[in-house]
Amino acid sequence: MRSVLISGASIAGPATAYWLQRAGFTVTVVERAPAVRGGGYPIDVRGTAVEVVRRMGLLPELLKVQTDSRHLTFLGPDGGTVAVLDPHAVAGSVAGRDLEVRRGDLAAGLYGLVRDQVEFRFGDAVETVVQTGTGAEVTFMSGQRRTFDLVVGADGMHSQTRHRSFGPEEHFHRYLGYCFALFTVPNTYGMHRELTMWNAPGQAAALYAVGERRDELQAFLTFHQPQMPTGALRDRKAQRDLVERAFAGAGWEVPVLLTALRGADDLFFDTAAQIRMPHWSRGRVVLVGDAAYAPSFLTGQGTSLALVGAYLLAYALDAEPDIDRALVDYEHRMRPFVTANQALVNNGAATLFPVTEKALHQRNARLQKLISMPTPAPRPAHSAVQLPDFGVRA
């Protein structure tokens, strides 16, 4: 029974843990947070990733808690309605097949599948990893030392596992020119199962009524920022100040949202960016999910890549006893899927957030045409990989 340490207990980590323990590995998951993190903002499970959660037996549970958004309203700079659309028409997803759920609901579901089968170390983190050639000696922040056959970094776009074993984040970080802030606000607008998005050149503000919740909304502010605000990434006051400057003088409900932002205790701020790496493994350390190939929120595919990557990594390790060859196989199977989905940002995935008045006018014209058009076909990138049958060597 080979032993694996997984750093990160959000989506990619527990998903990888599920498939590895099913294959007979001894799995430990370490997470700096004191418990599985909740969070109400919606995430998408599309295409091949839906098949992954079906094979996990999680699909019925997710179907019960899907957000089931009924319509998406676009507003212009003056607050007037530009278009009201089916959300699937905009996202390129398939009604009745693809899912949108709260991130916290998916995280809780994944944790529930494995909490009794694998060891979880909450409130701890990896401090050092020393590779021995046949494994990795790990020292935890708590002071404990243990040896594992493999270390999996599933700790997100700002992965410390990646920094420790592959180098600084700036070597792999591709900034896409936008910043965003997510936080919760009271639902004083009577919204239910819907999303309203206001746009001005270089600015967007959205209110999202997620699922059955009627008392709160997810607020979303995104803005064009030509230079990456490196100094604000770990400074909460600098983040709030940056957002307020970016939206100074903005219309619609933005002043109300900025007031709420100042007092929000669940603010999540980050940049629209991708992680692009030539290789995802080095010795006995391998990366999965955003740590290896974050596609950015502009694609809506981060969760799906994490779920598929977890499956293919575990499949490769189960099918090939030699860990080095298994990691090569994982990358061989996963790389085309990652490439196709990261390319979505070059194929119009950022058009919801136009930077100029001309681009905004053109986008609004396209949205109005969608009103009378049938729902577009699903994007090929969402299903651009075949899942091998787990336990069958190929």
Short mmCIF file of C-alpha atoms in Angstrom, two decimals:
data_model
loop_
_atom_site.label_atom_id
_atom_site.label_comp_id
_atom_site.label_asym_id
_atom_site.label_seq_id
_atom_site.Cartn_x
_atom_site.Cartn_y
_atom_site.Cartn_z
CA MET A 1 0.00 0.00 0.00
CA ARG A 2 1.73 3.13 -1.23
CA SER A 3 1.29 6.26 0.85
CA VAL A 4 0.27 9.63 -0.55
CA LEU A 5 0.10 13.05 1.08
CA ILE A 6 -2.31 15.53 -0.49
CA SER A 7 -1.94 19.21 0.40
CA GLY A 8 -5.29 20.98 0.07
CA ALA A 9 -8.86 20.00 1.00
CA SER A 10 -11.02 22.10 -1.31
CA ILE A 11 -12.04 20.35 -4.57
CA ALA A 12 -9.00 18.74 -6.24
CA GLY A 13 -7.62 17.37 -2.96
CA PRO A 14 -10.62 15.37 -1.71
CA ALA A 15 -11.44 14.25 -5.28
CA THR A 16 -7.91 12.86 -5.68
CA ALA A 17 -8.14 11.29 -2.23
CA TYR A 18 -11.36 9.50 -3.19
CA TRP A 19 -9.91 7.83 -6.26
CA LEU A 20 -6.57 6.98 -4.64
CA GLN A 21 -8.13 5.35 -1.58
CA ARG A 22 -10.41 3.41 -3.88
CA ALA A 23 -7.28 2.10 -5.63
CA GLY A 24 -5.82 0.96 -2.32
CA PHE A 25 -3.47 3.82 -1.49
CA THR A 26 -2.99 5.04 2.07
CA VAL A 27 -3.98 8.71 1.85
CA THR A 28 -3.40 11.67 4.16
CA VAL A 29 -4.88 15.11 3.41
CA VAL A 30 -3.45 18.18 5.11
CA GLU A 31 -5.32 21.49 5.15
CA ARG A 32 -4.29 24.76 6.78
CA ALA A 33 -7.92 25.74 7.49
CA PRO A 34 -9.57 24.30 10.64
CA ALA A 35 -12.31 22.59 8.62
CA VAL A 36 -13.63 22.16 5.10
CA ARG A 37 -14.23 25.63 3.77
CA GLY A 38 -17.76 26.63 2.85
CA GLY A 39 -18.56 29.42 0.48
CA GLY A 40 -21.71 30.27 -1.36
CA TYR A 41 -20.38 31.43 -4.71
CA PRO A 42 -21.41 29.20 -7.64
CA ILE A 43 -19.08 26.93 -9.59
CA ASP A 44 -19.69 24.87 -12.74
CA VAL A 45 -19.33 21.13 -13.33
CA ARG A 46 -19.45 20.55 -17.08
CA GLY A 47 -18.89 17.97 -19.76
CA THR A 48 -16.47 15.22 -18.77
CA ALA A 49 -16.44 16.37 -15.14
CA VAL A 50 -20.14 15.47 -14.83
CA GLU A 51 -19.19 11.88 -15.67
CA VAL A 52 -16.49 11.98 -12.98
CA VAL A 53 -18.97 12.93 -10.23
CA ARG A 54 -21.41 10.34 -11.59
CA ARG A 55 -18.78 7.63 -11.19
CA MET A 56 -18.17 8.85 -7.66
CA GLY A 57 -21.85 8.41 -6.84
CA LEU A 58 -22.11 12.12 -6.06
CA LEU A 59 -24.31 13.21 -8.95
CA PRO A 60 -27.73 12.63 -7.28
CA GLU A 61 -26.66 14.78 -4.30
CA LEU A 62 -25.43 17.58 -6.55
CA LEU A 63 -28.61 17.52 -8.62
CA LYS A 64 -30.58 18.22 -5.43
CA VAL A 65 -28.53 21.33 -4.60
CA GLN A 66 -27.89 22.79 -8.07
CA THR A 67 -28.53 26.50 -8.32
CA ASP A 68 -31.02 26.16 -11.19
CA SER A 69 -30.67 29.80 -12.25
CA ARG A 70 -33.64 30.85 -14.37
CA HIS A 71 -32.38 33.96 -16.13
CA LEU A 72 -29.43 36.29 -16.55
CA THR A 73 -30.12 40.00 -16.95
CA PHE A 74 -27.52 42.29 -18.53
CA LEU A 75 -27.63 46.00 -17.77
CA GLY A 76 -25.90 48.87 -19.53
CA PRO A 77 -23.92 51.72 -17.94
CA ASP A 78 -27.14 53.67 -17.26
CA GLY A 79 -28.76 50.68 -15.55
CA GLY A 80 -31.13 49.98 -18.43
CA THR A 81 -31.79 46.41 -19.53
CA VAL A 82 -29.73 45.20 -22.48
CA ALA A 83 -30.86 41.56 -22.62
CA VAL A 84 -32.46 38.83 -20.51
CA LEU A 85 -31.12 35.39 -21.38
CA ASP A 86 -31.03 31.76 -20.35
CA PRO A 87 -27.73 31.40 -18.45
CA HIS A 88 -26.86 28.28 -20.47
CA ALA A 89 -26.89 30.33 -23.67
CA VAL A 90 -24.12 32.52 -22.29
CA ALA A 91 -21.99 29.90 -20.51
CA GLY A 92 -21.96 27.32 -23.30
CA SER A 93 -23.28 24.70 -20.89
CA VAL A 94 -26.00 22.11 -21.51
CA ALA A 95 -29.29 22.41 -19.67
CA GLY A 96 -30.23 19.15 -17.98
CA ARG A 97 -26.67 17.82 -18.06
CA ASP A 98 -24.13 20.35 -16.82
CA LEU A 99 -24.34 21.53 -13.23
CA GLU A 100 -23.92 24.74 -11.30
CA VAL A 101 -23.70 24.37 -7.52
CA ARG A 102 -22.35 26.30 -4.57
CA ARG A 103 -18.65 25.68 -4.13
CA GLY A 104 -19.27 24.78 -0.51
CA ASP A 105 -21.86 22.15 -1.45
CA LEU A 106 -19.43 20.38 -3.77
CA ALA A 107 -16.60 20.60 -1.22
CA ALA A 108 -18.84 19.16 1.51
CA GLY A 109 -20.02 16.36 -0.77
CA LEU A 110 -16.47 15.35 -1.69
CA TYR A 111 -15.38 15.44 1.95
CA GLY A 112 -18.35 13.29 2.94
CA LEU A 113 -17.24 10.60 0.50
CA VAL A 114 -13.76 10.21 2.01
CA ARG A 115 -13.74 11.49 5.59
CA ASP A 116 -13.99 7.95 7.01
CA GLN A 117 -11.52 6.40 4.54
CA VAL A 118 -8.57 8.79 4.62
CA GLU A 119 -6.71 10.75 7.30
CA PHE A 120 -7.41 14.49 7.45
CA ARG A 121 -5.04 16.87 9.23
CA PHE A 122 -6.91 20.17 9.57
CA GLY A 123 -5.18 23.21 11.01
CA ASP A 124 -1.79 22.05 9.76
CA ALA A 125 0.35 22.53 6.66
CA VAL A 126 3.50 21.29 4.99
CA GLU A 127 6.63 23.16 6.04
CA THR A 128 9.33 21.27 4.12
CA VAL A 129 9.58 18.42 1.62
CA VAL A 130 12.86 16.59 1.13
CA GLN A 131 12.88 14.13 -1.75
CA THR A 132 14.82 10.91 -1.22
CA GLY A 133 14.55 9.36 -4.68
CA THR A 134 12.08 6.75 -3.50
CA GLY A 135 9.77 9.06 -1.62
CA ALA A 136 9.49 12.35 0.22
CA GLU A 137 10.26 13.23 3.84
CA VAL A 138 7.71 15.80 4.98
CA THR A 139 7.89 18.09 7.99
CA PHE A 140 4.58 19.64 9.00
CA MET A 141 4.07 23.06 10.59
CA SER A 142 2.99 21.17 13.73
CA GLY A 143 6.49 19.68 13.93
CA GLN A 144 5.57 16.12 13.01
CA ARG A 145 7.72 14.36 10.41
CA ARG A 146 6.54 11.59 8.09
CA THR A 147 7.61 9.87 4.89
CA PHE A 148 5.33 9.39 1.88
CA ASP A 149 5.77 7.72 -1.48
CA LEU A 150 4.20 10.74 -3.22
CA VAL A 151 3.18 14.30 -2.40
CA VAL A 152 0.26 15.82 -4.33
CA GLY A 153 -0.13 19.59 -4.42
CA ALA A 154 -3.84 20.41 -4.63
CA ASP A 155 -3.50 23.75 -2.88
CA GLY A 156 -4.81 26.17 -5.48
CA MET A 157 -3.47 28.81 -7.84
CA HIS A 158 -1.16 30.27 -5.19
CA SER A 159 0.17 26.80 -4.32
CA GLN A 160 2.93 26.58 -1.75
CA THR A 161 3.63 23.04 -2.93
CA ARG A 162 4.41 24.41 -6.37
CA HIS A 163 6.52 27.25 -4.97
CA ARG A 164 8.50 24.82 -2.82
CA SER A 165 9.22 22.21 -5.50
CA PHE A 166 9.04 24.07 -8.82
CA GLY A 167 9.89 27.69 -8.12
CA PRO A 168 8.22 31.09 -7.61
CA GLU A 169 4.67 31.63 -8.84
CA GLU A 170 5.70 34.36 -11.29
CA HIS A 171 7.47 31.72 -13.39
CA PHE A 172 4.10 30.12 -14.21
CA HIS A 173 1.52 32.87 -13.62
CA ARG A 174 -0.15 34.40 -16.68
CA TYR A 175 -2.04 37.53 -15.68
CA LEU A 176 -5.11 38.23 -17.86
CA GLY A 177 -5.71 41.89 -17.03
CA TYR A 178 -8.64 41.68 -14.60
CA CYS A 179 -9.15 41.66 -10.83
CA PHE A 180 -12.28 40.56 -9.00
CA ALA A 181 -13.85 40.65 -5.56
CA LEU A 182 -16.53 38.28 -4.22
CA PHE A 183 -18.54 38.82 -1.04
CA THR A 184 -22.00 38.32 0.43
CA VAL A 185 -24.69 41.02 0.74
CA PRO A 186 -28.27 40.99 2.04
CA ASN A 187 -30.94 40.27 -0.56
CA THR A 188 -32.84 43.54 -0.42
CA TYR A 189 -33.78 43.27 -4.10
CA GLY A 190 -36.22 40.35 -3.99
CA MET A 191 -34.03 38.30 -6.34
CA HIS A 192 -34.49 34.53 -6.64
CA ARG A 193 -32.54 32.04 -8.79
CA GLU A 194 -31.20 34.74 -11.07
CA LEU A 195 -28.15 36.80 -11.92
CA THR A 196 -28.04 40.50 -12.79
CA MET A 197 -24.88 41.97 -14.31
CA TRP A 198 -24.16 45.66 -14.87
CA ASN A 199 -21.38 46.69 -17.26
CA ALA A 200 -19.49 49.83 -18.11
CA PRO A 201 -16.21 49.87 -20.04
CA GLY A 202 -13.65 48.05 -17.91
CA GLN A 203 -16.11 47.48 -15.06
CA ALA A 204 -18.69 44.87 -14.14
CA ALA A 205 -20.86 44.41 -11.07
CA ALA A 206 -23.13 41.45 -10.52
CA LEU A 207 -25.64 40.22 -7.98
CA TYR A 208 -26.33 36.49 -7.89
CA ALA A 209 -29.28 34.86 -6.10
CA VAL A 210 -27.95 31.33 -5.69
CA GLY A 211 -30.35 28.41 -5.32
CA GLU A 212 -33.09 28.56 -2.73
CA ARG A 213 -31.37 31.16 -0.55
CA ARG A 214 -33.60 34.24 -0.41
CA ASP A 215 -31.87 36.16 2.38
CA GLU A 216 -28.47 36.77 0.77
CA LEU A 217 -26.82 37.42 -2.57
CA GLN A 218 -23.34 36.83 -3.92
CA ALA A 219 -21.86 40.15 -5.01
CA PHE A 220 -19.21 40.17 -7.71
CA LEU A 221 -17.09 43.15 -8.77
CA THR A 222 -14.56 42.80 -11.56
CA PHE A 223 -12.50 45.43 -13.31
CA HIS A 224 -9.79 45.86 -15.88
CA GLN A 225 -6.35 46.41 -14.34
CA PRO A 226 -3.52 46.53 -16.92
CA GLN A 227 -0.77 45.88 -14.37
CA MET A 228 -1.10 43.07 -11.85
CA PRO A 229 -1.57 44.60 -8.36
CA THR A 230 1.03 42.43 -6.68
CA GLY A 231 1.06 44.49 -3.48
CA ALA A 232 -2.69 43.99 -2.92
CA LEU A 233 -2.80 40.22 -3.17
CA ARG A 234 -2.16 39.67 0.56
CA ASP A 235 -3.29 43.02 1.96
CA ARG A 236 -7.03 43.22 2.68
CA LYS A 237 -7.08 47.01 3.08
CA ALA A 238 -5.16 47.45 -0.18
CA GLN A 239 -7.69 45.22 -1.91
CA ARG A 240 -10.64 47.28 -0.73
CA ASP A 241 -8.88 50.51 -1.66
CA LEU A 242 -8.07 49.19 -5.13
CA VAL A 243 -11.68 48.14 -5.79
CA GLU A 244 -13.03 51.47 -4.57
CA ARG A 245 -10.67 53.41 -6.86
CA ALA A 246 -11.56 51.20 -9.81
CA PHE A 247 -15.30 51.84 -9.34
CA ALA A 248 -15.18 55.49 -8.31
CA GLY A 249 -18.18 57.27 -9.85
CA ALA A 250 -19.78 54.05 -11.14
CA GLY A 251 -23.57 53.88 -11.45
CA TRP A 252 -26.37 51.39 -10.78
CA GLU A 253 -26.04 49.77 -7.32
CA VAL A 254 -22.25 49.93 -7.28
CA PRO A 255 -22.02 52.58 -4.50
CA VAL A 256 -24.17 50.34 -2.29
CA LEU A 257 -21.95 47.36 -3.06
CA LEU A 258 -18.81 49.35 -2.26
CA THR A 259 -20.27 50.23 1.13
CA ALA A 260 -21.01 46.54 1.74
CA LEU A 261 -17.51 45.64 0.61
CA ARG A 262 -15.95 47.70 3.39
CA GLY A 263 -17.72 45.65 6.04
CA ALA A 264 -17.67 42.23 4.34
CA ASP A 265 -16.12 39.51 6.50
CA ASP A 266 -16.01 36.96 3.65
CA LEU A 267 -14.23 39.02 0.98
CA PHE A 268 -12.38 36.95 -1.60
CA PHE A 269 -10.10 38.97 -3.87
CA ASP A 270 -7.88 37.69 -6.65
CA THR A 271 -6.75 38.23 -10.22
CA ALA A 272 -7.99 36.61 -13.40
CA ALA A 273 -4.97 34.50 -14.24
CA GLN A 274 -3.79 31.14 -15.46
CA ILE A 275 -1.08 28.78 -14.31
CA ARG A 276 0.90 27.40 -17.23
CA MET A 277 3.67 24.91 -16.55
CA PRO A 278 5.84 22.79 -18.85
CA HIS A 279 5.56 19.84 -16.44
CA TRP A 280 3.33 19.06 -13.47
CA SER A 281 5.62 16.70 -11.59
CA ARG A 282 9.14 16.77 -10.27
CA GLY A 283 10.42 13.62 -8.62
CA ARG A 284 7.89 12.52 -6.04
CA VAL A 285 5.86 15.75 -6.08
CA VAL A 286 2.96 16.23 -8.50
CA LEU A 287 0.37 18.99 -8.91
CA VAL A 288 -3.34 18.74 -9.70
CA GLY A 289 -6.11 21.30 -10.23
CA ASP A 290 -5.45 25.04 -10.08
CA ALA A 291 -1.99 24.45 -8.62
CA ALA A 292 -0.95 22.93 -11.96
CA TYR A 293 -3.27 24.40 -14.60
CA ALA A 294 -5.66 27.06 -13.32
CA PRO A 295 -7.65 28.22 -16.38
CA SER A 296 -9.05 31.41 -14.69
CA PHE A 297 -12.63 32.23 -13.75
CA LEU A 298 -13.12 33.66 -17.24
CA THR A 299 -13.41 30.10 -18.60
CA GLY A 300 -15.64 28.73 -15.84
CA GLN A 301 -13.66 25.48 -16.08
CA GLY A 302 -11.47 25.45 -12.98
CA THR A 303 -13.63 22.98 -11.06
CA SER A 304 -14.08 20.69 -14.04
CA LEU A 305 -10.33 20.56 -14.69
CA ALA A 306 -9.73 19.76 -11.03
CA LEU A 307 -12.22 16.88 -11.02
CA VAL A 308 -10.98 15.36 -14.27
CA GLY A 309 -7.34 15.85 -13.27
CA ALA A 310 -7.94 14.07 -9.96
CA TYR A 311 -9.48 11.11 -11.79
CA LEU A 312 -6.72 10.82 -14.40
CA LEU A 313 -3.92 11.18 -11.84
CA ALA A 314 -5.36 8.42 -9.66
CA TYR A 315 -6.05 6.23 -12.70
CA ALA A 316 -2.45 6.55 -13.87
CA LEU A 317 -1.05 5.71 -10.42
CA ASP A 318 -3.37 2.70 -10.14
CA ALA A 319 -2.62 1.39 -13.63
CA GLU A 320 1.18 1.84 -13.52
CA PRO A 321 3.15 0.58 -10.49
CA ASP A 322 6.15 2.71 -11.42
CA ILE A 323 5.34 6.17 -10.07
CA ASP A 324 7.59 8.03 -12.50
CA ARG A 325 5.93 6.41 -15.52
CA ALA A 326 2.50 6.93 -13.99
CA LEU A 327 3.09 10.67 -13.69
CA VAL A 328 4.14 10.85 -17.33
CA ASP A 329 0.91 9.05 -18.30
CA TYR A 330 -1.17 11.45 -16.19
CA GLU A 331 0.26 14.42 -18.02
CA HIS A 332 -0.06 12.74 -21.42
CA ARG A 333 -3.78 12.16 -20.89
CA MET A 334 -4.56 15.48 -19.19
CA ARG A 335 -2.46 17.97 -21.17
CA PRO A 336 -4.73 18.24 -24.28
CA PHE A 337 -7.79 18.83 -22.07
CA VAL A 338 -5.99 21.58 -20.17
CA THR A 339 -4.72 23.21 -23.36
CA ALA A 340 -8.20 23.27 -24.91
CA ASN A 341 -9.77 24.87 -21.85
CA GLN A 342 -7.07 27.41 -21.16
CA ALA A 343 -7.39 28.48 -24.80
CA LEU A 344 -10.98 29.56 -24.12
CA VAL A 345 -9.69 32.91 -22.85
CA ASN A 346 -8.33 33.54 -26.35
CA ASN A 347 -11.62 32.52 -27.96
CA GLY A 348 -13.97 35.05 -26.40
CA ALA A 349 -14.22 33.91 -22.78
CA ALA A 350 -13.45 37.46 -21.59
CA THR A 351 -16.08 39.15 -23.77
CA LEU A 352 -18.48 39.45 -20.83
CA PHE A 353 -16.17 42.17 -19.50
CA PRO A 354 -15.45 44.62 -22.35
CA VAL A 355 -12.79 47.22 -21.74
CA THR A 356 -13.83 49.88 -24.28
CA GLU A 357 -17.13 51.51 -25.24
CA LYS A 358 -16.89 50.00 -28.72
CA ALA A 359 -16.31 46.50 -27.36
CA LEU A 360 -19.21 46.92 -24.92
CA HIS A 361 -21.52 48.02 -27.74
CA GLN A 362 -20.47 45.01 -29.83
CA ARG A 363 -20.98 42.61 -26.93
CA ASN A 364 -24.44 44.00 -26.22
CA ALA A 365 -25.39 43.56 -29.87
CA ARG A 366 -24.32 39.91 -29.70
CA LEU A 367 -26.31 39.37 -26.52
CA GLN A 368 -29.45 40.79 -28.12
CA LYS A 369 -29.07 38.39 -31.03
CA LEU A 370 -28.94 35.46 -28.60
CA ILE A 371 -32.49 36.24 -27.46
CA SER A 372 -33.95 34.89 -30.68
CA MET A 373 -31.39 32.14 -31.29
CA PRO A 374 -31.56 28.52 -30.11
CA THR A 375 -29.25 27.54 -27.25
CA PRO A 376 -25.73 27.13 -28.66
CA ALA A 377 -24.09 23.73 -28.83
CA PRO A 378 -21.85 22.82 -25.88
CA ARG A 379 -18.27 23.96 -26.19
CA PRO A 380 -16.07 21.09 -27.40
CA ALA A 381 -13.38 21.99 -24.86
CA HIS A 382 -15.70 20.95 -22.01
CA SER A 383 -15.54 17.31 -23.12
CA ALA A 384 -12.16 17.19 -24.87
CA VAL A 385 -10.91 14.12 -23.00
CA GLN A 386 -11.97 10.50 -22.70
CA LEU A 387 -12.09 8.89 -19.28
CA PRO A 388 -10.55 5.41 -19.10
CA ASP A 389 -12.39 2.90 -16.94
CA PHE A 390 -10.93 2.92 -13.47
CA GLY A 391 -9.26 -0.37 -12.56
CA VAL A 392 -8.82 -1.34 -16.22
CA ARG A 393 -5.22 -1.11 -17.38
CA ALA A 394 -4.70 0.37 -20.82
#
